[in-house]
Tab-separated table of C-alpha atoms in Angstrom:
chain	number	residue	atom	x	y	z
A	874	MET	CA	6.002	-20.596	-11.655
A	875	ILE	CA	3.592	-21.429	-14.296
A	876	GLU	CA	3.094	-18.561	-16.728
A	877	TRP	CA	-0.466	-19.007	-17.610
A	878	PHE	CA	-1.509	-19.478	-14.065
A	879	THR	CA	0.301	-16.284	-13.067
A	880	GLY	CA	-1.547	-14.804	-16.120
A	881	VAL	CA	-4.704	-15.975	-14.809
A	882	GLN	CA	-4.035	-14.641	-11.307
A	883	VAL	CA	-3.194	-11.154	-12.617
A	884	VAL	CA	-6.572	-10.961	-14.458
A	885	VAL	CA	-8.599	-12.261	-11.727
A	886	ALA	CA	-6.796	-9.782	-9.211
A	887	VAL	CA	-7.697	-6.801	-11.532
A	888	VAL	CA	-11.315	-7.998	-12.249
A	889	ALA	CA	-11.684	-8.346	-8.452
A	890	GLY	CA	-10.063	-5.193	-7.565
A	891	LEU	CA	-12.162	-3.108	-9.922
A	892	LEU	CA	-15.378	-4.988	-9.053
A	893	CYS	CA	-14.689	-3.916	-5.290
A	894	LEU	CA	-13.719	-0.453	-6.321
A	895	VAL	CA	-17.113	0.048	-8.231
A	896	VAL	CA	-19.497	-1.585	-5.586
A	897	GLY	CA	-17.663	0.580	-2.835
A	898	PHE	CA	-17.916	3.901	-4.744
A	899	ILE	CA	-21.730	2.885	-5.392
A	900	GLY	CA	-22.160	2.908	-1.634
A	901	ARG	CA	-22.218	-0.721	-0.522
A	902	PRO	CA	-20.402	-2.212	2.441
A	903	PRO	CA	-18.568	-5.405	1.869
A	904	ASN	CA	-20.883	-8.215	0.840
A	905	ASP	CA	-20.641	-11.683	-0.244
A	906	LEU	CA	-19.746	-10.904	-3.910
A	907	THR	CA	-16.764	-8.410	-2.770
A	908	LEU	CA	-15.383	-10.446	-0.089
A	909	GLY	CA	-15.789	-13.609	-2.147
A	910	SER	CA	-13.697	-12.128	-4.990
A	911	ILE	CA	-11.032	-11.162	-2.621
A	912	ALA	CA	-11.066	-14.567	-1.047
A	913	LEU	CA	-10.714	-16.177	-4.646
A	914	VAL	CA	-7.655	-13.909	-5.199
A	915	GLU	CA	-6.470	-15.150	-1.703
A	916	LEU	CA	-7.104	-18.809	-2.657
A	917	LEU	CA	-5.041	-18.352	-5.931
A	918	LEU	CA	-2.175	-16.879	-4.063
A	919	VAL	CA	-2.163	-20.067	-1.792
A	920	ALA	CA	-2.118	-22.161	-4.915
A	921	GLN	CA	0.523	-20.019	-6.195
A	922	LEU	CA	2.576	-20.605	-2.900
A	923	VAL	CA	2.104	-24.454	-3.348
A	924	VAL	CA	3.425	-24.230	-6.921
A	925	THR	CA	6.290	-21.955	-5.779
A	926	ILE	CA	7.481	-24.722	-3.247
A	927	VAL	CA	7.153	-27.509	-5.733
A	928	ALA	CA	8.415	-25.641	-8.903
A	929	PRO	CA	12.320	-25.618	-8.075
A	930	ILE	CA	12.009	-29.249	-6.933
A	931	VAL	CA	10.920	-30.458	-10.469
A	932	GLY	CA	13.466	-28.181	-12.140
A	933	ASN	CA	11.323	-25.087	-12.865
A	934	GLU	CA	13.891	-22.421	-11.555
A	935	PRO	CA	13.327	-18.788	-11.247
A	936	SER	CA	15.426	-16.672	-13.452
A	937	GLY	CA	15.586	-13.969	-10.712
A	938	SER	CA	15.930	-14.012	-7.082
A	939	LEU	CA	13.854	-16.499	-5.274
A	940	ALA	CA	14.129	-14.496	-1.945
A	941	GLU	CA	12.770	-11.363	-3.326
A	942	PHE	CA	9.951	-13.554	-5.023
A	943	TYR	CA	8.996	-14.834	-1.623
A	944	ILE	CA	8.826	-11.308	-0.044
A	945	TYR	CA	6.450	-10.349	-2.860
A	946	LEU	CA	4.447	-13.583	-2.430
A	947	ILE	CA	4.147	-13.582	1.384
A	948	SER	CA	3.407	-9.685	1.395
A	949	ALA	CA	0.663	-10.554	-1.041
A	950	LEU	CA	-0.802	-13.299	1.009
A	951	LEU	CA	-1.165	-11.056	3.842
A	952	LEU	CA	-3.131	-8.143	2.110
A	953	PRO	CA	-6.470	-9.902	1.642
A	954	VAL	CA	-6.407	-11.205	5.378
A	955	ALA	CA	-5.760	-7.635	6.474
A	956	GLY	CA	-8.486	-6.083	4.261
A	957	GLY	CA	-10.956	-8.898	4.865
A	958	PHE	CA	-10.615	-8.408	8.838
A	959	TRP	CA	-11.101	-4.670	8.126
A	960	ALA	CA	-14.043	-5.458	6.205
A	961	LEU	CA	-15.610	-7.456	8.721
A	962	ILE	CA	-14.803	-4.828	11.503
A	963	GLU	CA	-15.937	-1.635	9.754
A	964	ARG	CA	-19.027	-2.282	7.517
A	965	SER	CA	-19.046	0.916	5.300
A	966	ARG	CA	-18.604	1.451	1.858
A	967	TRP	CA	-14.911	2.440	2.237
A	968	SER	CA	-14.060	-1.087	3.413
A	969	THR	CA	-15.118	-2.046	0.165
A	970	VAL	CA	-12.951	0.272	-1.619
A	971	VAL	CA	-10.057	-0.833	0.733
A	972	LEU	CA	-10.888	-4.378	-0.677
A	973	GLY	CA	-10.446	-2.983	-4.164
A	974	VAL	CA	-7.147	-1.385	-3.388
A	975	VAL	CA	-6.032	-4.746	-1.975
A	976	GLY	CA	-7.017	-6.498	-5.168
A	977	LEU	CA	-5.102	-4.111	-7.647
A	978	ALA	CA	-2.128	-4.147	-5.352
A	979	ILE	CA	-2.104	-7.859	-5.444
A	980	ALA	CA	-2.345	-7.534	-9.338
A	981	VAL	CA	0.891	-5.291	-9.659
A	982	MET	CA	2.718	-7.605	-6.929
A	983	THR	CA	1.939	-10.728	-9.070
A	984	TYR	CA	3.004	-9.200	-12.345
A	985	ARG	CA	6.216	-8.183	-10.457
A	986	MET	CA	6.620	-11.861	-9.354
A	987	GLY	CA	6.082	-12.941	-12.774
A	988	GLN	CA	8.841	-10.614	-13.828
A	989	ILE	CA	11.135	-11.942	-11.350
A	990	TRP	CA	10.585	-15.556	-12.195
A	991	PHE	CA	10.633	-15.283	-15.988
A	992	VAL	CA	12.457	-11.922	-16.903
A	993	GLN	CA	14.928	-10.794	-14.355
A	994	GLY	CA	18.130	-12.303	-14.789
A	995	THR	CA	20.771	-12.802	-11.852
A	996	PRO	CA	23.258	-10.047	-12.045
B	1195	MET	CA	-19.495	-2.651	13.227
B	1196	SER	CA	-21.754	0.188	14.391
B	1197	GLU	CA	-22.965	1.580	11.195
B	1198	ASN	CA	-24.688	-0.025	8.224
B	1199	PRO	CA	-25.307	2.333	5.538
B	1200	SER	CA	-27.186	-0.216	3.267
B	1201	ALA	CA	-29.711	-1.235	5.864
B	1202	PRO	CA	-32.911	0.697	4.336
B	1203	GLY	CA	-34.675	1.360	7.652
B	1204	THR	CA	-31.855	3.350	9.253
B	1205	PRO	CA	-31.881	7.041	9.025
B	1206	GLY	CA	-29.194	7.004	6.712
B	1207	ALA	CA	-26.840	9.038	8.945
B	1208	ALA	CA	-23.882	7.100	8.134
B	1209	ASP	CA	-24.593	7.745	4.388
B	1210	ARG	CA	-24.871	11.522	4.851
B	1211	ALA	CA	-21.688	11.563	6.830
B	1212	ASP	CA	-19.538	9.740	4.558
B	1213	ALA	CA	-20.492	12.255	1.868
B	1214	SER	CA	-19.074	14.921	3.991
B	1215	PRO	CA	-15.265	15.335	5.130
B	1216	VAL	CA	-16.309	15.186	8.696
B	1217	PRO	CA	-16.132	11.636	10.380
B	1218	PRO	CA	-19.696	10.164	11.247
B	1219	ALA	CA	-19.120	10.034	15.067
B	1220	PRO	CA	-16.950	12.267	17.475
B	1221	ALA	CA	-14.630	9.314	17.587
B	1222	ARG	CA	-11.133	9.518	18.957
B	1223	LEU	CA	-9.870	7.880	15.934
B	1224	ARG	CA	-9.108	9.999	13.082
B	1225	MET	CA	-9.328	7.285	10.433
B	1226	THR	CA	-12.901	6.540	9.816
B	1227	GLY	CA	-14.716	6.503	6.506
B	1228	ALA	CA	-12.670	7.590	3.403
B	1229	GLY	CA	-9.620	7.964	5.710
B	1230	ARG	CA	-9.553	4.283	5.827
B	1231	VAL	CA	-8.679	4.169	2.129
B	1232	LEU	CA	-5.819	6.518	2.933
B	1233	VAL	CA	-4.466	4.329	5.843
B	1234	ALA	CA	-4.934	1.052	3.584
B	1235	VAL	CA	-2.834	2.502	0.639
B	1236	TYR	CA	-0.323	3.886	3.224
B	1237	GLY	CA	-0.002	0.532	4.990
B	1238	ILE	CA	0.388	-1.290	1.615
B	1239	LEU	CA	3.193	1.112	0.602
B	1240	ALA	CA	4.754	0.815	3.941
B	1241	LEU	CA	4.689	-3.112	3.391
B	1242	ALA	CA	6.179	-2.630	-0.213
B	1243	ALA	CA	9.058	-0.384	1.013
B	1244	THR	CA	9.867	-2.451	4.037
B	1245	GLY	CA	10.061	-5.770	1.853
B	1246	ARG	CA	11.924	-4.145	-0.753
B	1247	SER	CA	14.571	-2.611	1.660
B	1248	VAL	CA	15.004	-5.816	3.588
B	1249	PHE	CA	15.710	-7.675	0.519
B	1250	GLN	CA	18.095	-5.257	-0.770
B	1251	ILE	CA	20.079	-4.999	2.474
B	1252	ILE	CA	20.218	-8.630	3.168
B	1253	ASP	CA	21.028	-9.537	-0.560
B	1254	HIS	CA	23.062	-7.076	-1.935
B	1255	PHE	CA	23.768	-4.108	0.505
B	1256	SER	CA	27.317	-3.343	-0.908
B	1257	ALA	CA	26.041	-2.796	-4.545
B	1258	ALA	CA	24.518	0.659	-3.613
B	1259	PRO	CA	24.804	1.498	0.306
B	1260	VAL	CA	23.636	5.023	-0.040
B	1261	ALA	CA	20.486	4.098	-2.019
B	1262	PHE	CA	19.454	1.087	0.217
B	1263	THR	CA	19.975	3.153	3.342
B	1264	LEU	CA	17.690	5.676	1.812
B	1265	SER	CA	15.162	2.777	1.155
B	1266	ALA	CA	15.247	1.703	4.629
B	1267	PHE	CA	14.838	5.125	5.782
B	1268	SER	CA	11.742	5.672	3.379
B	1269	ALA	CA	10.221	2.276	4.504
B	1270	LEU	CA	10.604	3.448	8.260
B	1271	VAL	CA	8.936	6.904	7.349
B	1272	TYR	CA	6.084	5.161	5.759
B	1273	VAL	CA	5.479	2.620	8.818
B	1274	VAL	CA	5.629	5.717	11.111
B	1275	ALA	CA	3.155	7.700	8.958
B	1276	THR	CA	0.759	4.809	8.806
B	1277	ILE	CA	0.518	4.162	12.618
B	1278	ALA	CA	0.456	8.041	13.026
B	1279	LEU	CA	-2.632	8.430	10.652
B	1280	ILE	CA	-4.275	5.557	12.689
B	1281	ALA	CA	-3.409	6.738	16.309
B	1282	PRO	CA	-5.539	9.482	17.979
B	1283	GLY	CA	-4.449	12.554	19.631
B	1284	ARG	CA	-2.724	15.711	18.877
B	1285	ALA	CA	0.944	14.189	19.328
B	1286	TRP	CA	0.328	11.702	16.708
B	1287	TYR	CA	-1.306	14.289	14.489
B	1288	ARG	CA	2.045	16.265	14.548
B	1289	VAL	CA	3.849	13.072	13.651
B	1290	ALA	CA	1.740	12.473	10.813
B	1291	TRP	CA	2.308	15.887	9.464
B	1292	THR	CA	6.161	15.451	9.938
B	1293	THR	CA	6.319	12.191	8.287
B	1294	ILE	CA	4.187	13.067	5.519
B	1295	SER	CA	6.450	16.210	4.917
B	1296	ILE	CA	9.551	14.116	4.882
B	1297	GLU	CA	7.722	11.900	2.343
B	1298	LEU	CA	7.058	14.715	0.045
B	1299	ALA	CA	10.416	16.321	0.561
B	1300	GLY	CA	11.714	12.711	-0.081
B	1301	VAL	CA	10.047	11.910	-3.289
B	1302	LEU	CA	10.855	15.327	-4.570
B	1303	VAL	CA	14.665	15.352	-3.515
B	1304	ILE	CA	15.531	11.685	-4.455
B	1305	GLY	CA	13.138	11.759	-7.343
B	1306	THR	CA	15.004	14.650	-8.823
B	1307	LEU	CA	18.564	13.253	-7.744
B	1308	SER	CA	17.742	9.890	-9.194
B	1309	THR	CA	16.598	11.215	-12.507
B	1310	PHE	CA	19.076	13.810	-13.132
B	1311	ALA	CA	22.064	12.668	-11.094
B	1312	PRO	CA	21.923	9.179	-10.130
B	1313	ALA	CA	25.551	9.050	-9.268
B	1314	ALA	CA	25.066	11.327	-6.299
B	1315	ILE	CA	23.126	8.554	-4.428
B	1316	GLY	CA	25.306	5.837	-5.544
B	1317	MET	CA	23.127	4.345	-8.395
B	1318	ASP	CA	24.223	3.901	-11.941
B	1319	ALA	CA	20.937	4.173	-13.763
B	1320	ILE	CA	17.660	5.734	-13.756
B	1321	ASP	CA	15.479	2.622	-13.936
B	1322	PRO	CA	12.825	2.779	-11.580
B	1323	PHE	CA	12.253	-0.949	-11.710
B	1324	GLY	CA	15.821	-1.706	-11.077
B	1325	ARG	CA	17.458	-3.785	-8.202
B	1326	ASP	CA	19.023	-0.370	-6.548
B	1327	SER	CA	15.880	1.618	-6.743
B	1328	THR	CA	13.997	3.035	-3.934
B	1329	VAL	CA	10.153	3.824	-3.474
B	1330	TRP	CA	11.206	7.469	-4.183
B	1331	SER	CA	13.344	6.772	-7.353
B	1332	ALA	CA	12.248	8.668	-10.299
B	1333	TYR	CA	9.429	10.316	-8.274
B	1334	GLY	CA	8.063	6.758	-7.470
B	1335	ALA	CA	7.585	5.713	-11.050
B	1336	GLY	CA	8.125	2.346	-10.110
B	1337	TYR	CA	5.067	2.422	-7.724
B	1338	LEU	CA	2.630	4.108	-10.246
B	1339	PHE	CA	3.666	7.424	-8.875
B	1340	ILE	CA	1.950	6.759	-5.625
B	1341	PRO	CA	4.643	8.091	-3.477
B	1342	LEU	CA	4.156	11.475	-5.321
B	1343	VAL	CA	0.516	11.905	-5.040
B	1344	LEU	CA	-0.094	10.000	-1.577
B	1345	PRO	CA	1.615	12.697	0.706
B	1346	VAL	CA	-0.388	15.406	-1.021
B	1347	LEU	CA	-3.567	13.512	-0.458
B	1348	GLY	CA	-2.341	12.909	3.214
B	1349	MET	CA	-1.709	16.523	3.901
B	1350	LEU	CA	-5.166	17.563	2.343
B	1351	TRP	CA	-6.772	14.935	4.455
B	1352	LEU	CA	-4.976	16.077	7.690
B	1353	ALA	CA	-5.707	19.669	7.152
B	1354	ARG	CA	-9.420	18.734	6.824
B	1355	HIS	CA	-9.324	16.560	9.929
B	1356	ARG	CA	-7.615	18.378	12.684
B	1357	PRO	CA	-7.895	16.645	16.106
B	1358	SER	CA	-11.489	17.494	17.409
B	1359	ALA	CA	-12.012	20.912	18.736
B	1360	LEU	CA	-12.377	19.563	22.155
B	1361	ASP	CA	-8.827	18.732	22.453
B	1362	ALA	CA	-7.369	21.022	19.970
B	1363	ALA	CA	-6.086	23.949	22.099
B	1364	VAL	CA	-3.358	24.801	19.577
B	1365	PRO	CA	-4.932	23.806	16.101
B	1366	ALA	CA	-3.021	26.573	14.285
B	1367	ASP	CA	0.534	25.094	14.671
B	1368	THR	CA	-0.152	22.259	12.153
B	1369	ALA	CA	1.984	24.090	9.466
B	1370	GLY	CA	4.885	24.045	11.843
B	1371	ALA	CA	5.824	20.323	11.366
């Protein structure tokens, strides 16, 4: 895991989440901007998955549990897909709010992933 | 799919319905409009609780068996509650009330125990972020207190969205769950 990349990822997820919440509460159904911001979050998660697969091979080992890390990462990868499908099925303002919730949830999960990799020791 | 509140030409029925607690259509599904957000948060919490408990059980179950059994139980409750909120009909409505009541009781009881007597459920510390914590530990502090707030929101939502009058022959029994 790369520290600055994880930081960028948390910031992007927070911004995308807040953006979708605001746009949703204004009353807009999901549009290119909100769906695009969540797609960007998903893209960064896929990049994170690649980094996670490569990192231990090149000697970048997690300080905590790699299994726990992967549970977070895979759960996070599923969220934008679920939220995105939902946004395409029900075109209402609340689907945009759901996208916002997804963004913020991913921000928290990515932060936790950072803790597992960099802070959490092995017991 | 059917409604598009942003289209300027439409009468705006969906917009008006969105503002009121009543679903826009006499849909069989309870979860339309704002309720979808509730389901989404429930779904994410169910995913979080399931992921955590699966990891705890396969990785270090013997460290705190009571806490991890509770963790798995709470995950199951959230999964069932999420399904019950989506599924139509009075039976699922009762299941939703039951599971959400269990959640509220769980977060209050486990929150109190984990804060004031962690040893009672086999934990050595109060740390809500610790390896042996559950979604309910310390009143859900590790999950931004969402587990404490969510059952209350869920109950309010269920109370305002009984199964439609057409098939609700006994609407008064909701508190019995």
